[in-house]
């Protein structure tokens, strides 16, 4: 685990581990637009939270058929059986190119942070959004995520990245050392 000063008032913690075990006020789910569960971190969060999470997701209003959370936006639900009291569901882009995908990935991080601040939360934990099935290159995603967190940390006290596997953890640590 490594700790950095992200802003004057907000700490950045980068750790290797399982996001579903995080005791932050919110954990962020790398969801899909339907918000009815999926594979990867989404499936792990739903298994750990219990079936009430899927029910809460189903109650989120659709903005158009089969879309509850458009790519780049975020929605909040309770965390149910998780240690985190809230789940912030966001949808990152399927990677196409740096030019096309970066604005959407930035927007996913920014929307998640804004929801945390609006709900008066102090701490939030992210996975590497879009870096699994959605194919976003780690070396592009890591600096983008950290810059966006620094710009939109607001009154948050702690932003955490909980990353699966040594390689992903190393890329985020290197990006943090470079940026901060
Ligand atoms: P996406 O569809 O946004 O790419 P994935 O869930 O496929 O989302 O992957 C996002 C990242 O989350 C990947 O780096 C993957 O290894 C990681 N991941 C999967 N399960 C967990 C977990 N329990 N805790 C933390 N990270 C996880």
Tab-separated table of C-alpha atoms and ligand atoms in Angstrom:
chain	number	residue	atom	x	y	z
A	1	UNK	CA	0.000	0.000	0.000
A	2	UNK	CA	1.236	3.481	-0.837
A	3	UNK	CA	-0.059	6.820	0.393
A	4	UNK	CA	0.263	10.195	-1.360
A	5	UNK	CA	-1.000	13.750	-0.823
A	6	UNK	CA	-3.451	14.239	-3.705
A	7	UNK	CA	-4.453	17.769	-2.648
A	8	UNK	CA	-3.865	19.769	0.526
A	9	UNK	CA	-6.832	18.092	2.176
A	10	UNK	CA	-7.256	14.773	0.352
A	11	UNK	CA	-5.054	11.681	0.626
A	12	UNK	CA	-4.577	9.170	-2.194
A	13	UNK	CA	-4.147	5.536	-1.180
A	14	UNK	CA	-3.092	2.979	-3.797
A	15	UNK	CA	-3.396	-0.646	-2.750
A	16	UNK	CA	-3.496	-4.102	-4.244
A	17	UNK	CA	-6.551	-6.085	-3.166
A	18	UNK	CA	-10.249	-6.799	-3.387
A	19	UNK	CA	-12.474	-3.719	-3.700
A	20	UNK	CA	-15.473	-5.542	-2.196
A	21	UNK	CA	-13.640	-5.603	1.182
A	22	UNK	CA	-13.098	-1.841	1.264
A	23	UNK	CA	-14.493	0.004	4.322
A	24	UNK	CA	-14.640	3.424	2.629
A	25	UNK	CA	-17.937	5.382	2.628
A	26	UNK	CA	-18.473	4.304	-0.983
A	27	UNK	CA	-16.977	1.870	-3.425
A	28	UNK	CA	-17.291	2.514	-7.147
A	29	UNK	CA	-18.630	-0.199	-9.401
A	30	UNK	CA	-17.441	-0.472	-13.004
A	31	UNK	CA	-20.987	-1.216	-14.146
A	32	UNK	CA	-22.681	-1.343	-17.534
A	33	UNK	CA	-25.502	0.861	-18.811
A	34	UNK	CA	-28.270	-1.564	-17.805
A	35	UNK	CA	-26.989	-1.726	-14.180
A	36	UNK	CA	-28.257	-5.271	-13.683
A	37	UNK	CA	-24.911	-6.884	-12.862
A	38	UNK	CA	-22.204	-8.397	-15.024
A	39	UNK	CA	-18.779	-10.002	-14.803
A	40	UNK	CA	-15.519	-8.757	-13.295
A	41	UNK	CA	-15.682	-6.312	-10.438
A	42	UNK	CA	-19.419	-5.767	-11.052
A	43	UNK	CA	-20.191	-9.439	-10.392
A	44	UNK	CA	-17.939	-9.495	-7.323
A	45	UNK	CA	-19.672	-6.418	-5.850
A	46	UNK	CA	-23.145	-7.869	-6.439
A	47	UNK	CA	-22.157	-11.192	-4.825
A	48	UNK	CA	-20.717	-9.450	-1.772
A	49	UNK	CA	-23.579	-6.942	-1.366
A	50	UNK	CA	-26.374	-9.507	-1.645
A	51	UNK	CA	-29.419	-9.606	-3.891
A	52	UNK	CA	-30.848	-6.363	-2.479
A	53	UNK	CA	-28.261	-4.530	-4.575
A	54	UNK	CA	-29.700	-5.845	-7.841
A	55	UNK	CA	-33.176	-4.871	-6.620
A	56	UNK	CA	-31.992	-1.342	-5.828
A	57	UNK	CA	-30.344	-1.115	-9.251
A	58	UNK	CA	-33.520	-2.249	-10.960
A	59	UNK	CA	-35.366	0.630	-9.258
A	60	UNK	CA	-33.003	3.214	-10.787
A	61	UNK	CA	-34.995	4.973	-13.512
A	62	UNK	CA	-34.228	4.093	-17.118
A	63	UNK	CA	-33.259	7.106	-19.209
A	64	UNK	CA	-34.079	5.095	-22.327
A	65	UNK	CA	-34.863	1.409	-22.842
A	66	UNK	CA	-32.205	-0.745	-21.108
A	67	UNK	CA	-30.115	2.283	-20.074
A	68	UNK	CA	-30.114	3.317	-16.405
A	69	UNK	CA	-26.653	4.892	-16.400
A	70	UNK	CA	-25.282	6.218	-19.708
A	71	UNK	CA	-21.535	5.832	-20.304
A	72	UNK	CA	-19.639	8.537	-18.415
A	73	UNK	CA	-22.392	9.088	-15.810
A	74	UNK	CA	-22.881	7.654	-12.282
A	75	UNK	CA	-25.706	6.535	-9.964
A	76	UNK	CA	-25.701	5.814	-6.208
A	77	UNK	CA	-27.332	2.975	-4.233
A	78	UNK	CA	-26.899	1.639	-0.696
A	79	UNK	CA	-24.135	-0.924	-0.120
A	80	UNK	CA	-26.336	-3.456	1.718
A	81	UNK	CA	-24.043	-6.243	3.050
A	82	UNK	CA	-20.827	-4.528	1.984
A	83	UNK	CA	-18.605	-2.770	4.495
A	84	UNK	CA	-19.056	0.347	2.339
A	85	UNK	CA	-22.359	2.123	3.031
A	86	UNK	CA	-22.833	3.117	-0.605
A	87	UNK	CA	-22.100	1.842	-4.089
A	88	UNK	CA	-21.534	4.423	-6.790
A	89	UNK	CA	-22.159	2.761	-10.141
A	90	UNK	CA	-20.428	4.297	-13.110
A	91	UNK	CA	-19.952	3.183	-16.697
A	92	UNK	CA	-16.592	3.618	-18.363
A	93	UNK	CA	-16.122	3.422	-22.130
A	94	UNK	CA	-15.189	0.375	-24.156
A	95	UNK	CA	-11.726	1.429	-25.351
A	96	UNK	CA	-11.530	2.612	-28.958
A	97	UNK	CA	-8.691	5.171	-29.005
A	98	UNK	CA	-7.143	7.609	-26.557
A	99	UNK	CA	-8.824	10.491	-28.358
A	100	UNK	CA	-12.326	9.004	-28.376
A	101	UNK	CA	-12.249	7.219	-25.023
A	102	UNK	CA	-10.404	9.562	-22.650
A	103	UNK	CA	-13.240	12.139	-22.332
A	104	UNK	CA	-15.671	9.372	-21.370
A	105	UNK	CA	-13.329	7.780	-18.831
A	106	UNK	CA	-12.653	11.197	-17.291
A	107	UNK	CA	-16.373	11.784	-17.118
A	108	UNK	CA	-16.938	8.444	-15.332
A	109	UNK	CA	-14.410	9.382	-12.623
A	110	UNK	CA	-15.684	12.963	-12.364
A	111	UNK	CA	-19.356	11.923	-12.100
A	112	UNK	CA	-18.492	9.401	-9.359
A	113	UNK	CA	-16.579	11.990	-7.349
A	114	UNK	CA	-19.361	14.563	-7.739
A	115	UNK	CA	-21.947	12.074	-6.448
A	116	UNK	CA	-19.747	11.295	-3.434
A	117	UNK	CA	-19.404	15.005	-2.638
A	118	UNK	CA	-23.144	15.696	-3.142
A	119	UNK	CA	-23.910	12.905	-0.662
A	120	UNK	CA	-21.520	14.295	1.950
A	121	UNK	CA	-19.146	11.314	1.845
A	122	UNK	CA	-15.558	11.562	3.078
A	123	UNK	CA	-13.942	8.548	1.387
A	124	UNK	CA	-14.339	6.621	-1.856
A	125	UNK	CA	-12.583	3.604	-3.385
A	126	UNK	CA	-12.233	2.984	-7.124
A	127	UNK	CA	-11.258	-0.032	-9.225
A	128	UNK	CA	-9.410	0.417	-12.530
A	129	UNK	CA	-12.543	1.419	-14.450
A	130	UNK	CA	-12.633	0.138	-18.064
A	131	UNK	CA	-9.308	-1.723	-17.659
A	132	UNK	CA	-10.772	-5.240	-17.676
A	133	UNK	CA	-13.177	-6.480	-20.334
A	134	UNK	CA	-13.477	-2.926	-21.718
A	135	UNK	CA	-9.803	-3.013	-22.725
A	136	UNK	CA	-8.534	0.435	-21.652
A	137	UNK	CA	-4.688	0.417	-21.577
A	138	UNK	CA	-3.458	0.697	-17.975
A	139	UNK	CA	-0.703	3.177	-18.875
A	140	UNK	CA	-3.299	5.579	-20.290
A	141	UNK	CA	-5.980	5.008	-17.651
A	142	UNK	CA	-3.788	5.479	-14.568
A	143	UNK	CA	-2.578	9.085	-15.112
A	144	UNK	CA	-6.011	10.107	-16.435
A	145	UNK	CA	-7.718	8.716	-13.324
A	146	UNK	CA	-5.302	10.430	-10.930
A	147	UNK	CA	-5.484	13.806	-12.688
A	148	UNK	CA	-9.274	13.677	-12.653
A	149	UNK	CA	-9.306	12.763	-8.952
A	150	UNK	CA	-6.972	15.632	-8.151
A	151	UNK	CA	-9.182	18.099	-10.055
A	152	UNK	CA	-12.449	16.915	-8.487
A	153	UNK	CA	-11.490	15.759	-4.965
A	154	UNK	CA	-13.348	18.751	-3.478
A	155	UNK	CA	-13.920	18.181	0.278
A	156	UNK	CA	-13.204	14.412	0.122
A	157	UNK	CA	-10.643	13.284	2.707
A	158	UNK	CA	-9.504	10.063	1.044
A	159	UNK	CA	-9.575	8.605	-2.450
A	160	UNK	CA	-8.426	5.013	-2.686
A	161	UNK	CA	-7.622	2.762	-5.639
A	162	UNK	CA	-8.037	-0.934	-4.840
A	163	UNK	CA	-6.438	-2.816	-7.693
A	164	UNK	CA	-6.518	-6.466	-8.667
A	165	UNK	CA	-3.063	-7.858	-9.321
A	166	UNK	CA	0.510	-6.677	-9.017
A	167	UNK	CA	0.884	-5.272	-12.570
A	168	UNK	CA	-2.103	-2.932	-12.244
A	169	UNK	CA	-1.027	-1.864	-8.762
A	170	UNK	CA	2.486	-1.034	-10.055
A	171	UNK	CA	1.161	1.064	-12.954
A	172	UNK	CA	-0.965	3.184	-10.562
A	173	UNK	CA	1.932	3.622	-8.101
A	174	UNK	CA	4.245	4.719	-10.913
A	175	UNK	CA	1.661	7.191	-12.226
A	176	UNK	CA	1.119	8.604	-8.717
A	177	UNK	CA	4.863	9.007	-8.171
A	178	UNK	CA	5.135	10.810	-11.497
A	179	UNK	CA	2.174	13.133	-10.947
A	180	UNK	CA	2.284	13.880	-7.207
B	1	LIG	P1	-14.646	-2.997	-17.195
B	1	LIG	O1	-15.828	-3.672	-17.871
B	1	LIG	O2	-14.957	-1.564	-16.811
B	1	LIG	O3	-13.376	-3.143	-17.956
B	1	LIG	P2	-13.923	-5.148	-15.316
B	1	LIG	O4	-14.692	-5.542	-14.098
B	1	LIG	O5	-13.827	-6.114	-16.433
B	1	LIG	O6	-14.556	-3.732	-15.768
B	1	LIG	O7	-12.447	-4.745	-14.890
B	1	LIG	C1	-12.093	-3.551	-14.238
B	1	LIG	C2	-10.904	-3.809	-13.345
B	1	LIG	O8	-11.354	-4.363	-12.107
B	1	LIG	C3	-9.880	-4.815	-13.898
B	1	LIG	O9	-8.573	-4.283	-13.656
B	1	LIG	C4	-10.117	-6.065	-13.045
B	1	LIG	O10	-8.945	-6.837	-12.882
B	1	LIG	C5	-10.522	-5.439	-11.737
B	1	LIG	N1	-11.249	-6.277	-10.750
B	1	LIG	C6	-12.018	-7.369	-10.936
B	1	LIG	N2	-12.509	-7.805	-9.752
B	1	LIG	C7	-12.029	-6.950	-8.792
B	1	LIG	C8	-12.166	-6.843	-7.355
B	1	LIG	N3	-12.891	-7.711	-6.652
B	1	LIG	N4	-11.497	-5.829	-6.723
B	1	LIG	C9	-10.749	-4.931	-7.411
B	1	LIG	N5	-10.603	-4.976	-8.744
B	1	LIG	C10	-11.222	-5.971	-9.425
